[in-house]
Short mmCIF file of C-alpha atoms and ligand atoms in Angstrom, two decimals:
data_model
loop_
_atom_site.label_atom_id
_atom_site.label_comp_id
_atom_site.label_asym_id
_atom_site.label_seq_id
_atom_site.Cartn_x
_atom_site.Cartn_y
_atom_site.Cartn_z
CA MET A 1 34.07 -56.83 -23.32
CA SER A 2 32.51 -53.67 -24.67
CA PRO A 3 32.72 -50.62 -22.32
CA ASP A 4 28.91 -50.45 -22.40
CA ALA A 5 28.47 -54.10 -21.55
CA PRO A 6 27.08 -54.74 -18.06
CA SER A 7 29.81 -55.88 -15.64
CA THR A 8 29.54 -59.39 -14.34
CA ASP A 9 31.07 -61.22 -11.41
CA SER A 10 33.03 -64.42 -11.61
CA THR A 11 29.77 -66.32 -11.97
CA GLY A 12 28.66 -64.18 -14.90
CA ALA A 13 25.87 -62.39 -12.96
CA ILE A 14 25.45 -58.67 -13.41
CA ASP A 15 27.21 -56.69 -10.63
CA VAL A 16 24.35 -54.24 -9.91
CA ALA A 17 26.08 -52.50 -6.99
CA ARG A 18 29.20 -51.75 -9.05
CA ARG A 19 27.15 -50.50 -11.97
CA ASN A 20 25.15 -48.11 -9.74
CA LEU A 21 28.37 -46.78 -8.22
CA LEU A 22 29.77 -46.01 -11.68
CA VAL A 23 26.54 -44.32 -12.77
CA HIS A 24 26.48 -42.09 -9.67
CA ALA A 25 30.14 -41.19 -10.03
CA THR A 26 29.71 -40.26 -13.70
CA THR A 27 26.60 -38.18 -12.94
CA SER A 28 28.34 -36.29 -10.11
CA VAL A 29 31.33 -35.42 -12.30
CA GLY A 30 28.96 -34.21 -15.03
CA VAL A 31 26.98 -31.96 -12.70
CA ALA A 32 30.15 -30.50 -11.20
CA GLY A 33 31.54 -29.81 -14.67
CA LEU A 34 28.32 -28.16 -15.78
CA GLY A 35 28.32 -25.94 -12.69
CA ALA A 36 31.93 -24.88 -13.28
CA ALA A 37 31.18 -24.10 -16.92
CA CYS A 38 28.11 -22.03 -16.04
CA TRP A 39 29.68 -20.09 -13.15
CA PRO A 40 31.06 -17.21 -15.23
CA PHE A 41 27.61 -16.67 -16.74
CA ILE A 42 25.82 -16.88 -13.39
CA ALA A 43 28.39 -14.53 -11.84
CA SER A 44 27.73 -12.03 -14.62
CA TRP A 45 24.08 -11.88 -13.54
CA GLN A 46 25.05 -10.62 -10.07
CA PRO A 47 25.01 -6.80 -9.62
CA SER A 48 28.51 -5.39 -9.49
CA GLU A 49 29.75 -3.32 -6.57
CA ALA A 50 29.47 -0.23 -8.76
CA ALA A 51 25.86 -1.06 -9.59
CA ARG A 52 25.09 -1.63 -5.91
CA ALA A 53 26.73 1.69 -5.06
CA LEU A 54 24.60 3.42 -7.69
CA GLY A 55 21.42 2.33 -5.95
CA VAL A 56 22.49 3.54 -2.52
CA PRO A 57 20.54 6.54 -1.14
CA VAL A 58 22.48 9.78 -0.75
CA GLU A 59 22.33 11.58 2.60
CA VAL A 60 22.73 15.35 2.65
CA ASP A 61 23.11 17.69 5.62
CA CYS A 62 21.07 20.69 4.48
CA SER A 63 21.78 22.78 7.58
CA THR A 64 24.64 24.53 5.77
CA ILE A 65 22.61 25.54 2.71
CA ALA A 66 22.00 29.24 3.19
CA PRO A 67 18.59 30.73 2.38
CA GLY A 68 18.35 31.37 -1.33
CA GLN A 69 21.26 29.05 -2.14
CA MET A 70 21.49 25.74 -3.95
CA ARG A 71 23.62 22.66 -3.42
CA VAL A 72 24.16 19.98 -6.02
CA VAL A 73 24.75 16.34 -5.12
CA VAL A 74 24.95 13.29 -7.37
CA TRP A 75 22.49 10.42 -7.14
CA ARG A 76 22.44 7.63 -9.71
CA ARG A 77 24.83 9.70 -11.82
CA LYS A 78 22.33 12.55 -12.01
CA PRO A 79 22.71 16.00 -10.49
CA ILE A 80 20.23 16.62 -7.70
CA TYR A 81 19.41 20.26 -7.02
CA ILE A 82 18.62 21.20 -3.45
CA VAL A 83 17.42 24.76 -3.02
CA ARG A 84 16.59 26.44 0.28
CA ARG A 85 13.79 28.69 -0.88
CA THR A 86 13.25 31.92 1.00
CA ALA A 87 9.91 33.48 1.92
CA ALA A 88 10.46 36.00 -0.87
CA MET A 89 11.03 33.21 -3.40
CA LEU A 90 7.90 31.41 -2.25
CA ALA A 91 5.85 34.59 -2.47
CA LEU A 92 6.57 34.75 -6.21
CA MET A 93 5.54 31.18 -6.92
CA GLY A 94 1.83 31.66 -7.38
CA GLY A 95 1.79 34.57 -9.78
CA HIS A 96 2.70 33.02 -13.11
CA ASP A 97 0.65 29.82 -13.51
CA ALA A 98 -0.82 31.11 -16.78
CA ALA A 99 2.68 31.29 -18.23
CA LEU A 100 3.48 27.64 -17.43
CA LYS A 101 3.02 24.56 -19.62
CA ASP A 102 2.02 22.25 -16.80
CA PRO A 103 1.27 24.39 -13.74
CA ASP A 104 -0.35 21.54 -11.80
CA SER A 105 2.32 19.03 -12.86
CA THR A 106 -0.31 16.63 -14.16
CA ASP A 107 1.94 15.57 -17.05
CA SER A 108 5.18 15.67 -15.05
CA GLN A 109 6.93 13.22 -12.78
CA GLN A 110 7.05 13.62 -9.03
CA PRO A 111 6.34 11.42 -5.98
CA ALA A 112 2.88 11.75 -4.43
CA TYR A 113 4.23 13.85 -1.55
CA ALA A 114 5.56 16.40 -4.05
CA ASP A 115 2.38 16.51 -6.11
CA ASN A 116 1.47 20.00 -4.92
CA PRO A 117 2.01 23.56 -6.25
CA LEU A 118 5.46 23.85 -4.64
CA ARG A 119 6.43 20.32 -5.71
CA SER A 120 8.11 19.50 -2.41
CA ARG A 121 7.64 17.91 1.00
CA ALA A 122 8.37 21.17 2.78
CA PRO A 123 7.96 24.62 1.18
CA SER A 124 11.46 25.83 2.04
CA LEU A 125 13.37 22.85 0.61
CA PHE A 126 13.11 22.17 -3.11
CA VAL A 127 14.66 18.94 -4.43
CA ALA A 128 14.75 18.16 -8.15
CA ILE A 129 16.73 16.22 -10.72
CA GLY A 130 18.82 18.83 -12.51
CA VAL A 131 18.33 17.42 -15.99
CA CYS A 132 16.39 19.33 -18.62
CA THR A 133 13.37 17.37 -19.83
CA HIS A 134 14.05 18.45 -23.42
CA LEU A 135 17.30 16.70 -24.33
CA GLY A 136 19.04 16.24 -21.01
CA CYS A 137 21.24 19.32 -20.59
CA ILE A 138 21.96 20.72 -17.16
CA PRO A 139 19.88 23.83 -16.35
CA ARG A 140 21.63 26.70 -14.56
CA ALA A 141 20.34 28.56 -11.53
CA ARG A 142 18.91 31.97 -12.32
CA PHE A 143 17.55 32.96 -8.94
CA GLU A 144 17.76 36.71 -9.39
CA VAL A 145 14.35 38.24 -10.02
CA GLY A 146 13.87 40.22 -13.24
CA GLY A 147 16.95 41.63 -14.91
CA PRO A 148 18.06 42.37 -18.46
CA HIS A 149 18.77 38.77 -19.45
CA MET A 150 15.67 37.00 -18.15
CA GLY A 151 13.13 39.80 -18.46
CA GLU A 152 11.41 41.97 -15.93
CA GLN A 153 8.72 39.36 -15.25
CA TRP A 154 11.25 36.66 -14.39
CA PRO A 155 10.36 35.25 -10.92
CA GLY A 156 13.61 33.34 -10.46
CA GLY A 157 14.27 29.75 -11.47
CA PHE A 158 16.44 27.82 -13.90
CA LEU A 159 17.59 28.35 -17.47
CA CYS A 160 18.77 25.54 -19.70
CA PRO A 161 21.70 26.83 -21.78
CA CYS A 162 21.23 24.38 -24.65
CA HIS A 163 17.94 25.53 -26.16
CA GLY A 164 16.64 28.04 -23.65
CA SER A 165 14.08 26.12 -21.61
CA ARG A 166 13.07 28.05 -18.53
CA TYR A 167 11.78 26.63 -15.26
CA ASP A 168 10.51 28.35 -12.15
CA LEU A 169 11.67 27.66 -8.59
CA ALA A 170 9.43 24.58 -8.42
CA GLY A 171 10.96 23.23 -11.62
CA ARG A 172 7.82 24.05 -13.64
CA VAL A 173 8.57 24.76 -17.25
CA PHE A 174 7.45 27.99 -18.92
CA LYS A 175 5.52 28.09 -22.17
CA GLY A 176 7.76 28.77 -25.15
CA SER A 177 10.39 26.35 -23.86
CA PRO A 178 11.22 23.26 -25.91
CA ALA A 179 11.18 21.15 -22.74
CA PRO A 180 7.82 19.33 -22.62
CA THR A 181 7.46 18.77 -18.89
CA ASN A 182 8.58 20.05 -15.52
CA LEU A 183 11.85 18.97 -13.93
CA GLU A 184 11.52 15.52 -12.42
CA ILE A 185 11.40 15.24 -8.64
CA PRO A 186 13.36 12.28 -7.25
CA PRO A 187 12.18 10.12 -4.36
CA TYR A 188 13.44 11.56 -1.08
CA SER A 189 12.72 11.63 2.62
CA MET A 190 13.80 13.57 5.68
CA ALA A 191 15.73 11.70 8.38
CA GLY A 192 15.70 14.87 10.53
CA PRO A 193 14.80 18.54 10.16
CA ASP A 194 17.84 19.12 7.92
CA GLN A 195 18.83 15.56 7.04
CA LEU A 196 17.77 14.85 3.49
CA VAL A 197 17.89 11.34 2.06
CA VAL A 198 17.67 11.11 -1.72
CA GLY A 199 16.68 7.73 -3.11
S1 LIG B 201 18.20 20.35 -23.52
FE1 LIG B 201 17.38 21.94 -22.32
S2 LIG B 201 16.41 23.19 -23.70
FE2 LIG B 201 17.17 21.60 -24.91
#
């Protein structure tokens, strides 16, 4: 008898129950085999532990950042600048809008709560992604006002060492810089008066 021929009992009648059992068994084995073959591909779609860790918010205790100082933390592999701005720093923020490319940050990226002249939730705490918007170098803090290197009109801010882009203490880029837009502000919230959560 051919393997495909319907099975018959001793009377020659087709054994329907046996045939259905064989069909179900064959189908089950096929599905299980397909699942085993696909598992490596399906597993590769799952986010890795490292990827999950990358998306985790970063908590920072800002109580130890002295006035006028900056701390740098890493979030999603990017440096996050946290500056405790002093009253003197803030007093210099409004005097140079005409020298900025995007003083109102209309072409720059920030969350809605940082869409204001100081680009922050609270005036004293400035949070920004420390990546130059030109070609991605890391700007350096230049908080000292004036001076021989930055010029007498320098109000304090950041200088990118790669091609000389300059930003003020709200991350707003000065005209004459190759960087097109202000420093990006990341999403962040405050879990307490000094408890910053980035991400
Ligand atoms: S990368 Fe900053 S000025 Fe070019």
